[in-house]
Amino acid sequence: MEVVAVPSIPKQAHLYTSADEVINSLLDLRPEKWGLPPFQDWIKDTLPLEPWHIGGPVVKGFGRGSKVLGIPTANLSTEGYGSLLSEHPSGVYFGWAGLSKRGVFKMVMSIGWNPYFNNTEKTIEPWLLHNFDEDFYGEELRLIIVGYIRPEANFSSLQSLIEKIHHDRKVAEEALDLPLFSKYKDDPYLKSST
């Protein structure tokens, strides 16, 4: 028998050393690794999801997105989203972002503990795939998440982390051009204001 473990408690993979593989969630199960037929629902390296929404004012993060990674994120507070975040495993997601004063943009985001930086709490870090001339802290940001790319992972170097994030961007940008995902750009939630 081969065993794939899915720990119910975050950051506890080290407790499952007897398993053949430890994955973050069932979203990450790849049956083809075990000689079984692959799932048919993955499209262009993405897994379509039932869309879900999250939003709030853009808050200051750890200051590493722009400064350390060269990847500016528009962070959201996790306050009030504990239940929603527990329903969605840590990982890299994509979808559409609506800024109340600027419009709607493609986005890719990390939800989780960012193992490379060893966060002690779960974060929501969307990267809006557009070049902005200025920061927009405090502006209302609304997200519709339509797909999943990969589990969060640790990296051996900062450079390998940056390269993977840029790859995630490419995957998200291409997927969001597909009709399956592009139709959500007009979701009324993205254009509502508080």
Tab-separated table of C-alpha atoms in Angstrom:
chain	number	residue	atom	x	y	z
A	1	MET	CA	0.000	0.000	0.000
A	2	GLU	CA	1.112	3.559	-0.666
A	3	VAL	CA	-0.010	6.352	1.638
A	4	VAL	CA	-0.713	9.997	0.859
A	5	ALA	CA	-1.275	12.063	4.009
A	6	VAL	CA	-3.304	15.264	4.162
A	7	PRO	CA	-2.679	16.780	7.622
A	8	SER	CA	-5.668	18.584	9.111
A	9	ILE	CA	-3.424	20.902	11.130
A	10	PRO	CA	-1.298	23.397	9.166
A	11	LYS	CA	2.486	23.262	9.252
A	12	GLN	CA	2.577	19.703	10.659
A	13	ALA	CA	3.858	17.728	7.654
A	14	HIS	CA	6.916	16.628	9.662
A	15	LEU	CA	4.625	14.385	11.753
A	16	TYR	CA	3.845	12.194	8.741
A	17	THR	CA	7.255	10.872	7.760
A	18	SER	CA	5.876	7.355	7.238
A	19	ALA	CA	3.637	8.542	4.403
A	20	ASP	CA	4.860	8.200	0.830
A	21	GLU	CA	3.738	11.777	0.174
A	22	VAL	CA	2.356	14.598	2.315
A	23	ILE	CA	0.120	17.122	0.559
A	24	ASN	CA	-1.527	20.296	1.794
A	25	SER	CA	-5.007	19.464	0.531
A	26	LEU	CA	-6.860	17.121	-1.780
A	27	LEU	CA	-6.534	19.834	-4.453
A	28	ASP	CA	-2.912	18.727	-4.673
A	29	LEU	CA	-3.568	15.022	-5.179
A	30	ARG	CA	-2.114	13.877	-8.502
A	31	PRO	CA	-3.246	10.275	-9.074
A	32	GLU	CA	-0.919	9.871	-12.064
A	33	LYS	CA	2.015	9.879	-9.595
A	34	TRP	CA	0.604	6.606	-8.248
A	35	GLY	CA	-0.088	4.849	-11.547
A	36	LEU	CA	-3.739	5.926	-11.674
A	37	PRO	CA	-5.500	7.906	-14.416
A	38	PRO	CA	-5.061	11.682	-14.004
A	39	PHE	CA	-7.949	13.927	-13.071
A	40	GLN	CA	-9.564	15.490	-16.125
A	41	ASP	CA	-10.543	18.827	-14.566
A	42	TRP	CA	-7.151	20.574	-14.713
A	43	ILE	CA	-6.993	23.135	-17.549
A	44	LYS	CA	-3.687	24.738	-18.616
A	45	ASP	CA	-2.010	23.976	-15.263
A	46	THR	CA	-4.981	25.348	-13.296
A	47	LEU	CA	-7.861	23.802	-11.415
A	48	PRO	CA	-11.155	25.656	-11.919
A	49	LEU	CA	-12.977	26.338	-8.648
A	50	GLU	CA	-16.445	27.375	-7.671
A	51	PRO	CA	-15.817	31.158	-7.536
A	52	TRP	CA	-15.554	32.770	-4.120
A	53	HIS	CA	-15.215	36.394	-3.034
A	54	ILE	CA	-13.108	38.255	-0.515
A	55	GLY	CA	-12.463	41.945	-0.093
A	56	GLY	CA	-11.594	44.891	2.090
A	57	PRO	CA	-9.242	47.831	2.237
A	58	VAL	CA	-5.662	47.286	1.073
A	59	VAL	CA	-3.398	47.027	4.135
A	60	LYS	CA	0.367	47.230	4.594
A	61	GLY	CA	2.004	43.829	4.627
A	62	PHE	CA	5.478	42.822	5.735
A	63	GLY	CA	7.149	45.217	3.274
A	64	ARG	CA	8.850	42.420	1.378
A	65	GLY	CA	6.659	42.159	-1.745
A	66	SER	CA	8.006	45.237	-3.491
A	67	LYS	CA	11.256	45.651	-1.607
A	68	VAL	CA	12.584	42.082	-1.321
A	69	LEU	CA	10.841	40.283	-4.174
A	70	GLY	CA	10.165	43.107	-6.627
A	71	ILE	CA	6.562	41.887	-6.679
A	72	PRO	CA	4.169	44.448	-5.177
A	73	THR	CA	1.209	42.850	-3.439
A	74	ALA	CA	-2.051	44.478	-2.346
A	75	ASN	CA	-2.542	42.703	0.961
A	76	LEU	CA	-5.881	42.173	2.648
A	77	SER	CA	-6.446	41.766	6.368
A	78	THR	CA	-7.428	38.263	7.455
A	79	GLU	CA	-9.577	39.718	10.229
A	80	GLY	CA	-13.131	38.471	9.881
A	81	TYR	CA	-12.148	35.844	7.308
A	82	GLY	CA	-11.065	32.999	9.619
A	83	SER	CA	-13.942	30.741	8.605
A	84	LEU	CA	-13.558	31.443	4.878
A	85	LEU	CA	-9.801	30.903	4.995
A	86	SER	CA	-10.208	27.605	6.824
A	87	GLU	CA	-12.373	26.391	3.912
A	88	HIS	CA	-9.604	27.087	1.381
A	89	PRO	CA	-6.201	25.465	1.774
A	90	SER	CA	-2.978	27.395	1.588
A	91	GLY	CA	-1.743	27.788	-1.937
A	92	VAL	CA	-1.587	29.948	-5.018
A	93	TYR	CA	-4.900	31.020	-6.531
A	94	PHE	CA	-5.926	33.360	-9.342
A	95	GLY	CA	-8.850	35.446	-10.461
A	96	TRP	CA	-9.948	39.035	-10.865
A	97	ALA	CA	-9.374	42.072	-8.649
A	98	GLY	CA	-11.533	45.168	-8.558
A	99	LEU	CA	-10.142	48.400	-7.126
A	100	SER	CA	-12.875	50.889	-6.307
A	101	LYS	CA	-11.075	53.815	-7.972
A	102	ARG	CA	-9.006	52.095	-10.677
A	103	GLY	CA	-10.898	49.266	-12.370
A	104	VAL	CA	-10.631	45.499	-12.733
A	105	PHE	CA	-7.358	43.605	-13.177
A	106	LYS	CA	-6.064	40.058	-13.438
A	107	MET	CA	-4.513	38.787	-10.224
A	108	VAL	CA	-2.635	35.865	-8.750
A	109	MET	CA	-2.408	35.448	-4.995
A	110	SER	CA	-0.897	33.512	-2.182
A	111	ILE	CA	-2.961	32.427	0.772
A	112	GLY	CA	-0.979	30.844	3.553
A	113	TRP	CA	2.067	31.016	5.766
A	114	ASN	CA	4.702	31.620	3.071
A	115	PRO	CA	7.158	28.963	4.264
A	116	TYR	CA	10.221	30.724	2.818
A	117	PHE	CA	9.578	33.625	5.222
A	118	ASN	CA	8.175	31.358	7.972
A	119	ASN	CA	5.078	33.456	8.681
A	120	THR	CA	3.385	32.718	11.993
A	121	GLU	CA	-0.079	33.611	10.698
A	122	LYS	CA	-1.961	33.006	7.480
A	123	THR	CA	-1.871	35.914	5.022
A	124	ILE	CA	-3.782	36.992	1.908
A	125	GLU	CA	-1.347	38.485	-0.616
A	126	PRO	CA	-2.824	39.275	-4.052
A	127	TRP	CA	-0.552	40.506	-6.842
A	128	LEU	CA	-2.549	42.637	-9.255
A	129	LEU	CA	-1.048	42.028	-12.684
A	130	HIS	CA	-0.773	45.657	-13.700
A	131	ASN	CA	1.886	48.339	-13.230
A	132	PHE	CA	0.606	51.022	-10.882
A	133	ASP	CA	2.331	54.398	-10.474
A	134	GLU	CA	1.532	54.687	-6.773
A	135	ASP	CA	0.507	52.747	-3.684
A	136	PHE	CA	-3.192	52.510	-2.882
A	137	TYR	CA	-3.318	51.591	0.815
A	138	GLY	CA	-6.807	51.953	2.206
A	139	GLU	CA	-8.525	51.633	-1.176
A	140	GLU	CA	-11.306	49.036	-1.353
A	141	LEU	CA	-10.118	45.840	-3.076
A	142	ARG	CA	-12.507	43.070	-4.066
A	143	LEU	CA	-11.401	39.697	-5.358
A	144	ILE	CA	-13.168	36.890	-7.126
A	145	ILE	CA	-11.101	33.720	-6.951
A	146	VAL	CA	-11.811	31.373	-9.855
A	147	GLY	CA	-8.961	28.856	-9.869
A	148	TYR	CA	-6.081	27.145	-8.109
A	149	ILE	CA	-2.511	26.827	-9.393
A	150	ARG	CA	-0.427	25.024	-6.794
A	151	PRO	CA	0.220	24.407	-3.104
A	152	GLU	CA	2.397	26.815	-1.211
A	153	ALA	CA	5.963	25.581	-0.986
A	154	ASN	CA	9.297	26.392	0.543
A	155	PHE	CA	12.208	27.303	-1.716
A	156	SER	CA	15.950	26.786	-1.449
A	157	SER	CA	16.693	30.383	-2.463
A	158	LEU	CA	15.050	33.751	-2.830
A	159	GLN	CA	15.752	33.623	-6.571
A	160	SER	CA	13.920	30.305	-6.992
A	161	LEU	CA	10.929	31.760	-5.091
A	162	ILE	CA	10.864	34.831	-7.365
A	163	GLU	CA	11.090	32.649	-10.490
A	164	LYS	CA	8.167	30.501	-9.305
A	165	ILE	CA	6.026	33.560	-8.545
A	166	HIS	CA	6.675	34.870	-12.067
A	167	HIS	CA	5.741	31.464	-13.463
A	168	ASP	CA	2.498	31.626	-11.427
A	169	ARG	CA	1.833	35.015	-13.021
A	170	LYS	CA	2.251	33.579	-16.520
A	171	VAL	CA	-0.066	30.652	-15.724
A	172	ALA	CA	-2.712	32.999	-14.276
A	173	GLU	CA	-2.531	35.494	-17.151
A	174	GLU	CA	-2.973	32.767	-19.767
A	175	ALA	CA	-5.775	31.027	-17.868
A	176	LEU	CA	-7.703	34.257	-17.321
A	177	ASP	CA	-7.867	34.742	-21.102
A	178	LEU	CA	-9.902	31.529	-21.417
A	179	PRO	CA	-13.700	32.064	-21.621
A	180	LEU	CA	-14.129	29.750	-18.616
A	181	PHE	CA	-12.376	32.348	-16.445
A	182	SER	CA	-12.598	35.614	-18.393
A	183	LYS	CA	-16.379	35.794	-17.939
A	184	TYR	CA	-15.870	36.622	-14.259
A	185	LYS	CA	-14.173	39.924	-15.087
A	186	ASP	CA	-17.666	41.447	-15.244
A	187	ASP	CA	-18.847	40.053	-11.906
A	188	PRO	CA	-20.823	42.850	-10.170
A	189	TYR	CA	-18.996	42.160	-6.888
A	190	LEU	CA	-15.771	43.559	-8.367
A	191	LYS	CA	-17.364	46.913	-9.135
A	192	SER	CA	-19.373	47.403	-5.925
A	193	SER	CA	-18.187	49.878	-3.368
A	194	THR	CA	-18.674	49.825	0.378
